[in-house]
């Protein structure tokens, strides 16, 4: 502080306040900057990601055996065509859902927002269900029709939910946002059930298996196809990270600071629908990853959305790899859907956050 | 005092000096069906280095006018000029380096620290993929210190009182290093001590840095002698403009508020305003 003490006191400050502020300036100087925190966070999360990948790759129906991998062709096949693609699928799905959750929370200024609670996953599931019922396996330019249908379903949901929750001005009603999400989820789930009843037996079974949600995959073919959709979505979200940081604090001031609010919103809608649609089409609805991971990142590394987005990406990848490893090994026989694991962890967290938010808004 | 009738002369007269000008602005919120215009032909000019107050009844269009001037809203018709340049021709980030908007309060649902909030005032100066530099950190701290709020830097804005949040919002605007501040009812949540402190800060900024400020306020009692000029709005138009002592008169206030019960008297070189009950 460059101003002199006399100035300070003259302009209305008290001696006590001066002493207090002198003390806090020292601590304020120690507050680490977003940049420093970002570097530390990236380093730590990369390490954790590698560790998680190692754990996830080594556990399973058969524990990884390196010597067998060298000599045994079957073991090699199992590892490279089943386990490795599955772990990578878990990583990209987890990273995607977590980053979308972080982006939606910032855009809607609502800590309870995530693809599942806003009905985006539900809409995507309905779209994918319709595609399976009508045109299973059809591809447009090498892209599974299921992806496109899920993308459309997710897109309709995200726009619908926002329109419903937005008042005339810049205010998004947090309660209305979540209620709209709940209604869309219920309607979409009923739609999926209806489709199952109306289609023939084999397709109904396929839809059922897919709604339970699984990261079962053979080979890398599907992973590459997903990345065609996911990578642009990731890039778009990182591109608007700065705008989301400003929007998370206050929409009007963000606009005054030069953020093109409408454009940023549209980019987030499109990227989120693309990402959620694609992951839902492959793995079914895996809930709460987008809730748990961004909140963990915030607790660890602070609120700066420019830090939270990429860190949620890394931690989301690690989290879903570990959750899938648990799903594969927990029961000792057969595997659990990974969505069960994430919901068991995420449900209680959601309730806790809800309670905390009520406490804040009551203040 | 200049009335509506000779408004255009006023504009011509001040064209050389005025920092912020608006010519017959019209605006209606697009969401409303058959929207009536909330701003109807508002015309104003604010000279460099003046502290201007914008008064008027609830719903007279004050907040909308300020949002138009800040570039948050876009007028249906009419033009805003900043330093002679049309506002619509200035790139939004460049605009944010000249004009800063201060909202009523900061209602963040996430526990951002006060310093983080103030640092967002530096975003017009930073690249899309860059964090704030050490210089930005310094400027943000100086901005907090300028409103005696440096001690709030590490605290979550969710824990701050209304007055403290207001200071953080003002500090963020100062971190933009603007030439002009636009404040939307900054004193609505403040007690008398903090209202006076806010005006003291604004006056000091004007005297030390030549800052121009337009403040939307219902605090008629603090206008004279704190402000240089008072603009009054009614039904989306600027209906009166002048020094506080000129605008704060029974007949003018009756016209602005459509209420003949409002009284103003000048005592101790100040104008006191009240309403008969």
XYZ file of C-alpha atoms in Angstrom:
640
model
C 0.000 0.000 0.000
C 1.550 3.224 -1.125
C -0.687 5.733 0.586
C 0.539 7.369 3.713
C -0.909 6.610 7.080
C -2.129 10.191 7.562
C -4.045 10.035 4.289
C -5.652 6.865 5.376
C -6.833 8.178 8.693
C -7.998 11.441 7.161
C -10.142 9.631 4.652
C -12.116 7.832 7.305
C -10.019 4.820 8.264
C -9.265 4.166 11.916
C -5.946 3.298 13.531
C -7.213 -0.181 14.280
C -8.258 -0.771 10.723
C -4.847 0.404 9.582
C -3.082 -2.040 11.856
C -5.443 -4.810 10.820
C -4.950 -4.104 7.139
C -1.180 -3.950 7.508
C -1.368 -7.418 8.982
C -3.591 -8.793 6.254
C -1.537 -7.269 3.468
C 1.269 -9.547 4.530
C -0.991 -12.596 4.388
C -2.677 -11.365 1.226
C 0.710 -11.311 -0.440
C 1.102 -14.985 0.396
C -2.171 -15.922 -1.248
C -0.990 -17.965 -4.173
C -2.007 -16.755 -7.578
C -4.195 -18.772 -9.912
C -1.217 -19.314 -12.160
C 0.902 -20.877 -9.424
C -1.995 -22.984 -8.205
C -2.678 -24.133 -11.746
C 0.892 -25.369 -12.184
C 0.893 -27.246 -8.895
C -2.541 -28.692 -9.642
C -1.521 -29.908 -13.097
C 1.599 -31.605 -11.750
C -0.258 -33.326 -8.913
C -3.175 -34.391 -11.065
C -0.930 -35.810 -13.786
C 0.787 -37.960 -11.185
C -2.563 -39.065 -9.816
C -3.803 -39.800 -13.328
C -0.826 -42.051 -14.051
C -1.240 -43.801 -10.719
C -4.948 -44.349 -11.343
C -4.259 -45.673 -14.824
C -1.694 -48.119 -13.426
C -4.104 -49.369 -10.778
C -7.001 -49.601 -13.194
C -4.908 -51.478 -15.767
C -3.546 -53.973 -13.287
C -6.750 -55.049 -11.537
C -9.608 -56.976 -13.081
C -10.837 -60.490 -13.775
C -7.202 -61.476 -13.939
C -4.512 -59.446 -12.254
C -2.007 -58.099 -14.738
C 1.002 -60.331 -15.209
C 3.850 -58.744 -17.140
C 5.730 -61.934 -17.916
C 2.572 -63.539 -19.305
C 2.053 -60.428 -21.448
C 5.416 -61.043 -23.122
C 4.926 -64.710 -23.843
C 1.214 -65.429 -23.985
C -0.641 -64.210 -27.086
C -4.041 -64.622 -25.412
C -2.985 -62.542 -22.448
C -1.736 -59.899 -24.853
C -5.029 -59.930 -26.711
C -7.032 -59.602 -23.501
C -4.867 -56.725 -22.352
C -4.656 -54.725 -25.569
C -8.131 -55.406 -26.971
C -10.183 -55.439 -23.779
C -8.566 -53.915 -20.744
C -6.540 -51.076 -22.227
C -9.388 -49.764 -24.425
C -11.756 -49.996 -21.499
C -9.483 -48.037 -19.189
C -8.964 -45.394 -21.866
C -12.721 -45.239 -22.473
C -13.289 -44.732 -18.741
C -10.695 -41.950 -18.753
C -12.170 -40.018 -21.665
C -15.758 -40.439 -20.449
C -14.819 -39.351 -16.903
C -12.771 -36.405 -18.145
C -15.602 -35.318 -20.436
C -18.405 -35.532 -17.890
C -16.374 -33.785 -15.203
C -15.413 -30.900 -17.455
C -19.003 -30.477 -18.703
C -20.187 -30.448 -15.072
C -17.702 -27.716 -14.198
C -18.745 -25.669 -17.243
C -22.480 -26.009 -16.553
C -21.990 -25.035 -12.901
C -20.197 -21.866 -13.945
C -22.605 -20.997 -16.761
C -25.724 -21.456 -14.658
C -24.088 -20.154 -11.463
C -25.396 -23.259 -9.740
C -23.157 -25.640 -7.777
C -25.710 -28.449 -8.186
C -25.696 -28.360 -11.993
C -24.267 -31.330 -13.873
C -25.328 -33.369 -16.931
C -27.521 -35.703 -14.884
C -29.268 -33.151 -12.649
C -30.029 -30.835 -15.581
C -31.593 -33.606 -17.651
C -28.902 -33.411 -20.336
C -27.969 -37.060 -19.848
C -31.660 -38.016 -19.805
C -32.321 -36.221 -23.077
C -29.260 -37.856 -24.600
C -30.444 -41.267 -23.412
C -33.862 -40.780 -25.010
C -32.232 -39.744 -28.278
C -29.923 -42.757 -28.198
C -32.822 -45.071 -27.277
C -34.802 -43.873 -30.274
C -31.817 -44.429 -32.524
C -31.286 -47.973 -31.257
C -34.992 -48.750 -31.716
C -35.172 -47.459 -35.274
C -31.826 -47.531 -36.987
C -29.447 -49.631 -34.978
C -25.940 -49.659 -36.299
C -26.638 -47.180 -39.092
C -23.787 -44.826 -39.753
C -23.634 -41.456 -41.397
C -20.159 -40.891 -42.817
C -18.678 -43.449 -40.449
C -20.346 -41.886 -37.421
C -22.829 -44.042 -35.511
C -26.352 -42.668 -35.766
C -26.698 -43.277 -32.034
C -24.130 -40.521 -31.368
C -26.010 -38.005 -33.465
C -29.371 -38.880 -31.913
C -27.960 -38.644 -28.391
C -26.332 -35.311 -29.273
C -29.683 -33.998 -30.509
C -31.506 -35.250 -27.404
C -28.919 -33.705 -25.080
C -29.026 -30.435 -27.037
C -32.804 -30.166 -26.817
C -32.641 -30.786 -23.056
C -29.967 -28.207 -22.313
C -31.749 -25.471 -24.260
C -35.141 -26.417 -22.830
C -33.921 -26.466 -19.248
C -32.277 -23.076 -19.622
C -35.290 -21.471 -21.285
C -37.540 -22.761 -18.533
C -35.340 -21.492 -15.731
C -34.513 -18.085 -17.178
C -36.597 -15.062 -16.305
C -36.823 -12.082 -18.651
C -33.549 -10.585 -17.520
C -30.221 -12.071 -16.553
C -31.510 -14.134 -13.648
C -31.482 -17.918 -13.811
C -33.692 -19.326 -11.081
C -31.662 -22.084 -9.414
C -34.686 -24.028 -8.163
C -36.472 -23.879 -11.511
C -33.300 -25.021 -13.252
C -33.070 -28.224 -11.219
C -36.822 -28.885 -11.299
C -36.823 -28.547 -15.072
C -33.924 -31.003 -15.139
C -35.808 -33.476 -12.955
C -38.901 -33.284 -15.177
C -36.859 -33.796 -18.336
C -35.164 -36.794 -16.726
C -38.475 -38.389 -15.749
C -40.032 -37.778 -19.165
C -36.931 -39.080 -20.943
C -36.717 -42.177 -18.730
C -40.407 -42.920 -19.412
C -39.738 -42.435 -23.106
C -36.920 -44.984 -22.985
C -39.157 -47.486 -21.170
C -41.907 -46.911 -23.732
C -39.482 -47.576 -26.565
C -38.374 -50.816 -24.892
C -41.989 -52.025 -24.757
C -42.711 -51.077 -28.356
C -39.615 -52.526 -30.022
C -38.867 -56.181 -30.607
C -37.221 -58.373 -28.030
C -33.595 -58.206 -29.138
C -33.555 -54.435 -29.472
C -35.322 -54.023 -26.140
C -32.604 -56.157 -24.560
C -29.928 -54.061 -26.221
C -31.525 -50.877 -24.898
C -31.798 -52.388 -21.436
C -28.137 -53.423 -21.407
C -27.132 -50.006 -22.602
C -29.291 -48.033 -20.133
C -27.628 -49.825 -17.233
C -24.449 -48.253 -18.493
C -21.195 -50.019 -19.032
C -17.778 -49.192 -20.293
C -17.421 -52.609 -21.924
C -15.600 -52.150 -25.198
C -13.658 -54.261 -27.667
C -10.741 -52.678 -29.460
C -10.098 -49.008 -30.116
C -12.499 -48.512 -33.002
C -15.243 -46.977 -30.857
C -12.783 -44.870 -28.864
C -11.462 -43.199 -32.034
C -14.993 -42.510 -33.255
C -15.895 -40.883 -29.940
C -12.840 -38.681 -30.019
C -14.024 -37.136 -33.313
C -16.876 -35.645 -31.277
C -15.237 -35.201 -27.918
C -12.031 -33.400 -28.872
C -13.822 -30.430 -30.502
C -16.110 -30.258 -27.463
C -13.133 -30.213 -25.088
C -11.404 -27.501 -27.094
C -14.519 -25.323 -27.148
C -14.959 -25.580 -23.370
C -11.324 -24.663 -22.740
C -11.700 -21.800 -25.229
C -14.569 -20.263 -23.202
C -12.975 -20.997 -19.793
C -12.118 -17.343 -19.238
C -15.631 -16.214 -20.155
C -17.082 -18.845 -17.822
C -14.839 -17.582 -15.034
C -16.384 -14.124 -15.398
C -19.906 -15.500 -15.886
C -19.611 -17.621 -12.731
C -19.282 -14.442 -10.676
C -21.932 -12.297 -12.356
C -23.457 -12.251 -15.823
C -23.970 -8.500 -16.137
C -20.474 -7.579 -15.076
C -19.132 -10.254 -17.406
C -20.943 -8.527 -20.256
C -19.588 -5.154 -19.126
C -16.082 -6.661 -19.089
C -16.412 -7.549 -22.759
C -17.699 -11.147 -22.653
C -20.049 -11.971 -25.510
C -22.537 -13.688 -23.210
C -24.847 -15.114 -25.877
C -21.990 -16.561 -27.881
C -20.378 -18.139 -24.824
C -23.700 -19.657 -23.794
C -24.276 -21.152 -27.222
C -20.768 -22.566 -27.352
C -21.248 -24.232 -23.969
C -24.648 -25.635 -25.021
C -23.235 -27.128 -28.199
C -20.047 -28.477 -26.617
C -21.913 -29.942 -23.624
C -24.543 -31.601 -25.807
C -21.875 -33.006 -28.086
C -19.843 -34.389 -25.202
C -22.709 -35.692 -23.081
C -24.543 -37.126 -26.105
C -21.458 -39.043 -27.190
C -20.634 -40.426 -23.748
C -24.274 -41.374 -23.079
C -24.535 -43.124 -26.460
C -21.555 -45.304 -25.553
C -21.665 -45.752 -21.795
C -25.260 -44.951 -20.826
C -25.982 -42.371 -18.150
C -23.155 -42.230 -15.654
C -24.311 -39.773 -13.047
C -22.624 -37.397 -10.628
C -19.111 -37.505 -12.123
C -19.762 -33.922 -13.199
C -20.735 -33.048 -9.643
C -18.151 -34.870 -7.524
C -15.064 -34.032 -9.535
C -15.450 -30.232 -9.976
C -16.288 -29.870 -6.292
C -13.232 -31.848 -5.292
C -11.126 -29.666 -7.588
C -12.571 -26.490 -6.059
C -11.858 -27.686 -2.546
C -8.280 -28.557 -3.500
C -7.314 -25.762 -5.873
C -9.785 -22.883 -5.487
C -12.648 -21.410 -7.478
C -10.940 -19.992 -10.560
C -12.886 -21.575 -13.432
C -9.830 -21.395 -15.692
C -8.163 -23.769 -13.222
C -11.274 -25.806 -12.419
C -12.058 -26.788 -16.037
C -8.752 -28.422 -17.030
C -8.227 -29.857 -13.542
C -11.714 -31.404 -13.589
C -10.763 -32.962 -16.904
C -7.716 -34.690 -15.399
C -9.323 -35.642 -12.098
C -12.465 -36.846 -13.902
C -10.361 -39.208 -15.991
C -8.638 -40.591 -12.897
C -11.887 -40.817 -10.951
C -13.825 -42.821 -13.527
C -10.863 -45.159 -14.159
C -10.792 -45.940 -10.440
C -14.592 -46.186 -10.218
C -14.555 -48.629 -13.116
C -11.782 -50.637 -11.483
C -13.990 -50.900 -8.385
C -16.994 -51.825 -10.554
C -14.989 -54.617 -12.191
C -13.634 -56.118 -8.993
C -15.965 -55.199 -6.100
C -18.289 -58.186 -6.169
C -15.711 -60.803 -7.031
C -18.025 -62.253 -9.643
C -19.203 -60.415 -12.736
C -19.107 -56.634 -12.824
C -21.257 -53.804 -11.544
C -22.345 -50.981 -13.843
C -19.915 -48.115 -13.182
C -22.900 -45.739 -12.878
C -23.848 -47.533 -9.664
C -20.493 -46.701 -8.119
C -20.583 -43.023 -9.159
C -24.209 -42.627 -8.004
C -23.441 -44.192 -4.615
C -20.595 -41.716 -4.178
C -22.344 -38.726 -5.765
C -25.854 -38.947 -4.308
C -24.840 -38.196 -0.723
C -22.545 -35.395 -1.933
C -25.457 -33.822 -3.821
C -27.622 -33.860 -0.689
C -24.824 -32.366 1.375
C -24.303 -29.572 -1.175
C -28.038 -28.924 -1.302
C -28.132 -28.499 2.435
C -25.102 -26.225 2.399
C -26.573 -24.096 -0.378
C -29.827 -23.683 1.527
C -27.843 -22.492 4.478
C -26.104 -19.893 2.309
C -29.259 -18.641 0.648
C -30.956 -18.373 4.037
C -28.265 -15.950 5.130
C -30.951 23.899 -15.314
C -31.686 22.678 -18.776
C -35.135 21.394 -19.593
C -36.115 18.939 -22.255
C -36.836 21.663 -24.776
C -33.329 23.023 -25.114
C -31.661 19.607 -24.778
C -30.245 19.642 -28.289
C -28.557 22.988 -27.715
C -27.022 21.569 -24.596
C -25.544 18.674 -26.562
C -24.062 20.947 -29.215
C -22.641 23.167 -26.541
C -20.949 20.302 -24.675
C -19.858 18.259 -27.662
C -16.265 19.343 -27.369
C -15.996 18.461 -23.697
C -18.372 15.639 -22.905
C -16.774 12.258 -22.197
C -19.976 10.269 -22.370
C -22.912 11.240 -24.547
C -26.148 9.591 -25.514
C -28.474 10.775 -28.260
C -32.168 9.819 -28.197
C -31.686 6.281 -26.918
C -34.574 3.849 -27.171
C -34.657 0.447 -25.545
C -37.171 -2.283 -24.700
C -36.458 -5.684 -23.166
C -36.885 -8.180 -25.971
C -38.235 -10.959 -23.752
C -41.395 -9.046 -22.818
C -44.369 -9.437 -25.163
C -45.536 -6.156 -26.801
C -42.695 -4.639 -24.843
C -43.147 -1.026 -23.907
C -39.937 0.898 -24.136
C -38.202 1.451 -20.818
C -35.855 4.024 -22.329
C -37.581 6.474 -24.672
C -35.375 9.025 -26.293
C -32.964 9.597 -23.435
C -30.329 12.167 -24.293
C -27.493 13.153 -22.016
C -23.942 14.389 -21.846
C -21.514 13.929 -18.982
C -18.386 16.029 -18.927
C -14.994 14.638 -18.109
C -14.091 14.681 -14.427
C -17.586 15.199 -13.107
C -19.524 13.256 -10.540
C -23.034 12.886 -11.911
C -26.094 11.452 -10.183
C -29.005 9.865 -12.012
C -32.263 10.062 -10.079
C -35.859 9.158 -10.856
C -38.778 7.069 -9.619
C -38.676 3.257 -9.612
C -39.197 1.945 -13.126
C -38.227 5.213 -14.779
C -35.491 3.439 -16.750
C -32.393 4.470 -14.782
C -30.865 1.001 -14.500
C -31.604 0.208 -18.135
C -29.995 3.481 -19.216
C -26.859 2.704 -17.225
C -26.721 -0.815 -18.699
C -26.974 0.708 -22.166
C -24.104 3.085 -21.387
C -22.047 0.164 -20.021
C -22.597 -1.834 -23.194
C -24.438 -4.630 -21.351
C -27.584 -3.843 -23.340
C -27.765 -2.641 -26.934
C -30.110 0.246 -27.772
C -32.924 -0.215 -30.284
C -32.092 3.134 -31.768
C -30.006 6.139 -30.877
C -26.270 6.299 -30.374
C -23.880 6.476 -27.454
C -20.583 8.278 -27.835
C -17.568 7.802 -25.635
C -14.967 10.520 -26.087
C -16.568 11.305 -29.443
C -16.392 7.719 -30.679
C -19.580 5.660 -31.184
C -19.733 3.048 -28.419
C -21.009 0.426 -30.863
C -17.791 0.821 -32.857
C -15.551 0.137 -29.856
C -14.543 -3.483 -29.360
C -16.103 -4.779 -26.085
C -12.755 -5.380 -24.400
C -11.452 -1.957 -25.389
C -14.704 -0.509 -24.060
C -14.124 -2.280 -20.742
C -10.747 -0.524 -20.456
C -12.560 2.847 -20.570
C -15.960 2.291 -18.982
C -16.474 0.200 -15.854
C -19.817 -0.939 -14.535
C -20.432 -1.436 -10.813
C -23.447 -3.655 -10.056
C -25.623 -3.227 -6.972
C -23.827 -6.054 -5.250
C -21.851 -9.232 -5.896
C -24.147 -12.232 -5.584
C -21.713 -15.038 -6.269
C -22.848 -18.550 -5.351
C -19.231 -19.735 -5.368
C -16.786 -18.652 -2.656
C -14.490 -16.583 -4.888
C -12.053 -14.505 -2.866
C -12.370 -10.726 -3.004
C -8.995 -10.581 -4.749
C -10.147 -13.035 -7.418
C -13.211 -10.897 -8.053
C -11.139 -7.724 -8.310
C -8.685 -9.482 -10.634
C -11.497 -10.130 -13.111
C -11.348 -6.373 -13.672
C -8.014 -7.059 -15.387
C -9.468 -9.547 -17.845
C -9.895 -6.998 -20.670
C -6.123 -6.565 -20.577
C -5.217 -10.267 -20.549
C -5.198 -12.772 -23.378
C -7.810 -15.492 -23.502
C -5.439 -18.203 -22.322
C -3.367 -16.145 -19.906
C -3.612 -15.729 -16.199
C -3.133 -12.314 -14.630
C 0.446 -11.093 -14.416
C 2.185 -9.871 -11.283
C 1.488 -6.340 -12.483
C -2.240 -7.194 -12.626
C -2.000 -8.507 -9.078
C -0.420 -5.230 -8.004
C -3.095 -3.166 -9.731
C -5.849 -5.253 -8.135
C -4.309 -4.766 -4.670
C -3.951 -1.042 -5.274
C -7.600 -0.893 -6.334
C -8.635 -2.615 -3.105
C -6.403 -0.286 -1.104
C -7.940 2.743 -2.823
C -11.308 1.870 -1.294
C -9.779 0.827 2.057
C -10.638 -2.822 1.436
C -7.238 -4.463 1.044
C -7.824 -6.439 4.222
C -10.709 -8.206 2.445
C -8.442 -9.621 -0.300
C -8.198 -13.238 0.913
C -11.793 -13.489 2.141
C -14.660 -15.180 0.346
C -17.126 -12.684 -1.113
C -19.940 -14.876 0.198
C -18.941 -14.016 3.768
C -18.731 -10.265 3.237
C -21.310 -7.747 4.399
C -23.288 -5.653 1.910
C -20.971 -2.685 2.389
C -17.842 -4.799 1.962
C -19.203 -6.412 -1.208
C -19.936 -2.968 -2.580
C -16.341 -1.933 -1.971
C -15.088 -5.072 -3.710
C -17.354 -4.339 -6.680
C -15.993 -0.791 -6.828
C -12.411 -2.056 -6.549
C -12.980 -4.417 -9.470
C -14.186 -1.465 -11.533
C -11.084 0.514 -10.532
C -8.865 -2.409 -11.518
C -10.190 -1.921 -15.057
C -8.412 1.461 -14.929
C -11.344 3.106 -16.650
C -11.953 6.748 -17.429
C -15.590 6.468 -16.464
C -17.457 4.592 -13.729
C -21.126 3.652 -13.971
C -22.666 2.668 -10.635
C -26.130 1.157 -10.413
C -27.684 2.035 -7.058
C -24.479 1.358 -5.137
C -25.840 2.727 -1.884
C -29.101 0.784 -1.752
C -27.708 -1.809 0.668
C -25.488 0.525 2.654
C -25.911 2.296 5.969
C -25.294 6.028 6.231
C -21.643 5.662 7.180
C -20.878 3.421 4.206
C -22.916 5.609 1.838
C -20.853 8.597 2.866
C -17.646 6.570 2.536
C -18.585 5.538 -0.988
C -19.182 9.134 -2.037
C -15.923 10.167 -0.371
C -14.099 7.529 -2.438
C -15.745 8.726 -5.636
C -14.868 12.340 -4.917
C -11.275 11.433 -4.193
C -11.060 9.478 -7.449
C -12.451 12.492 -9.276
C -10.007 14.892 -7.619
C -6.904 12.697 -7.838
C -7.427 10.893 -11.138
C -9.976 13.043 -12.941
C -12.423 10.136 -12.843
C -15.861 10.600 -14.359
C -18.737 8.801 -12.659
C -22.448 8.373 -13.164
C -24.251 7.090 -10.090
C -27.840 5.853 -10.043
C -29.205 6.727 -6.630
C -32.309 7.225 -4.553
C -30.294 9.046 -1.925
C -31.608 12.543 -2.576
C -30.251 13.713 0.752
C -26.642 13.041 -0.271
C -26.752 14.755 -3.673
C -25.989 18.292 -2.564
C -23.138 19.109 -2.268
C -21.586 15.707 -3.038
C -22.333 15.637 -6.783
C -21.435 18.085 -9.526
C -24.482 17.472 -11.620
C -27.834 15.714 -11.251
C -29.738 14.124 -14.122
C -33.358 13.181 -13.562
C -35.266 10.529 -15.450
C -38.967 10.093 -15.899
C -40.641 7.497 -18.117
C -37.433 6.687 -19.967
C -36.420 10.260 -20.687
C -34.005 12.710 -19.105
C -36.340 15.456 -17.908
C -34.006 17.608 -15.846
C -30.318 18.329 -15.626
C -28.359 20.761 -13.518
C -26.421 21.417 -10.344
C -27.923 19.593 -7.323
C -29.266 22.773 -5.763
C -31.070 23.612 -9.014
C -32.682 20.223 -9.559
C -33.591 19.655 -5.915
C -36.494 22.082 -5.787
C -40.093 21.382 -4.904
C -41.569 21.970 -8.355
C -38.842 20.054 -10.210
C -39.051 17.083 -7.836
C -42.837 17.113 -8.191
C -42.385 16.796 -11.936
C -39.721 14.069 -11.714
C -41.565 11.873 -9.242
C -45.118 12.876 -10.174
C -45.716 13.618 -6.521
C -46.341 17.056 -5.069
C -45.554 15.879 -1.525
C -41.781 15.960 -1.930
C -40.013 18.914 -0.316
C -36.471 20.195 -0.581
C -34.877 22.901 1.568
C -31.369 24.261 1.583
C -29.861 24.484 5.068
C -26.160 24.567 6.103
C -25.136 24.629 2.383
C -26.832 21.319 1.870
C -30.177 20.395 0.400
C -32.415 18.259 2.556
C -35.149 16.307 0.830
C -38.156 14.638 2.418
C -41.708 13.718 1.618
C -44.838 14.890 3.415
C -46.776 11.909 4.677
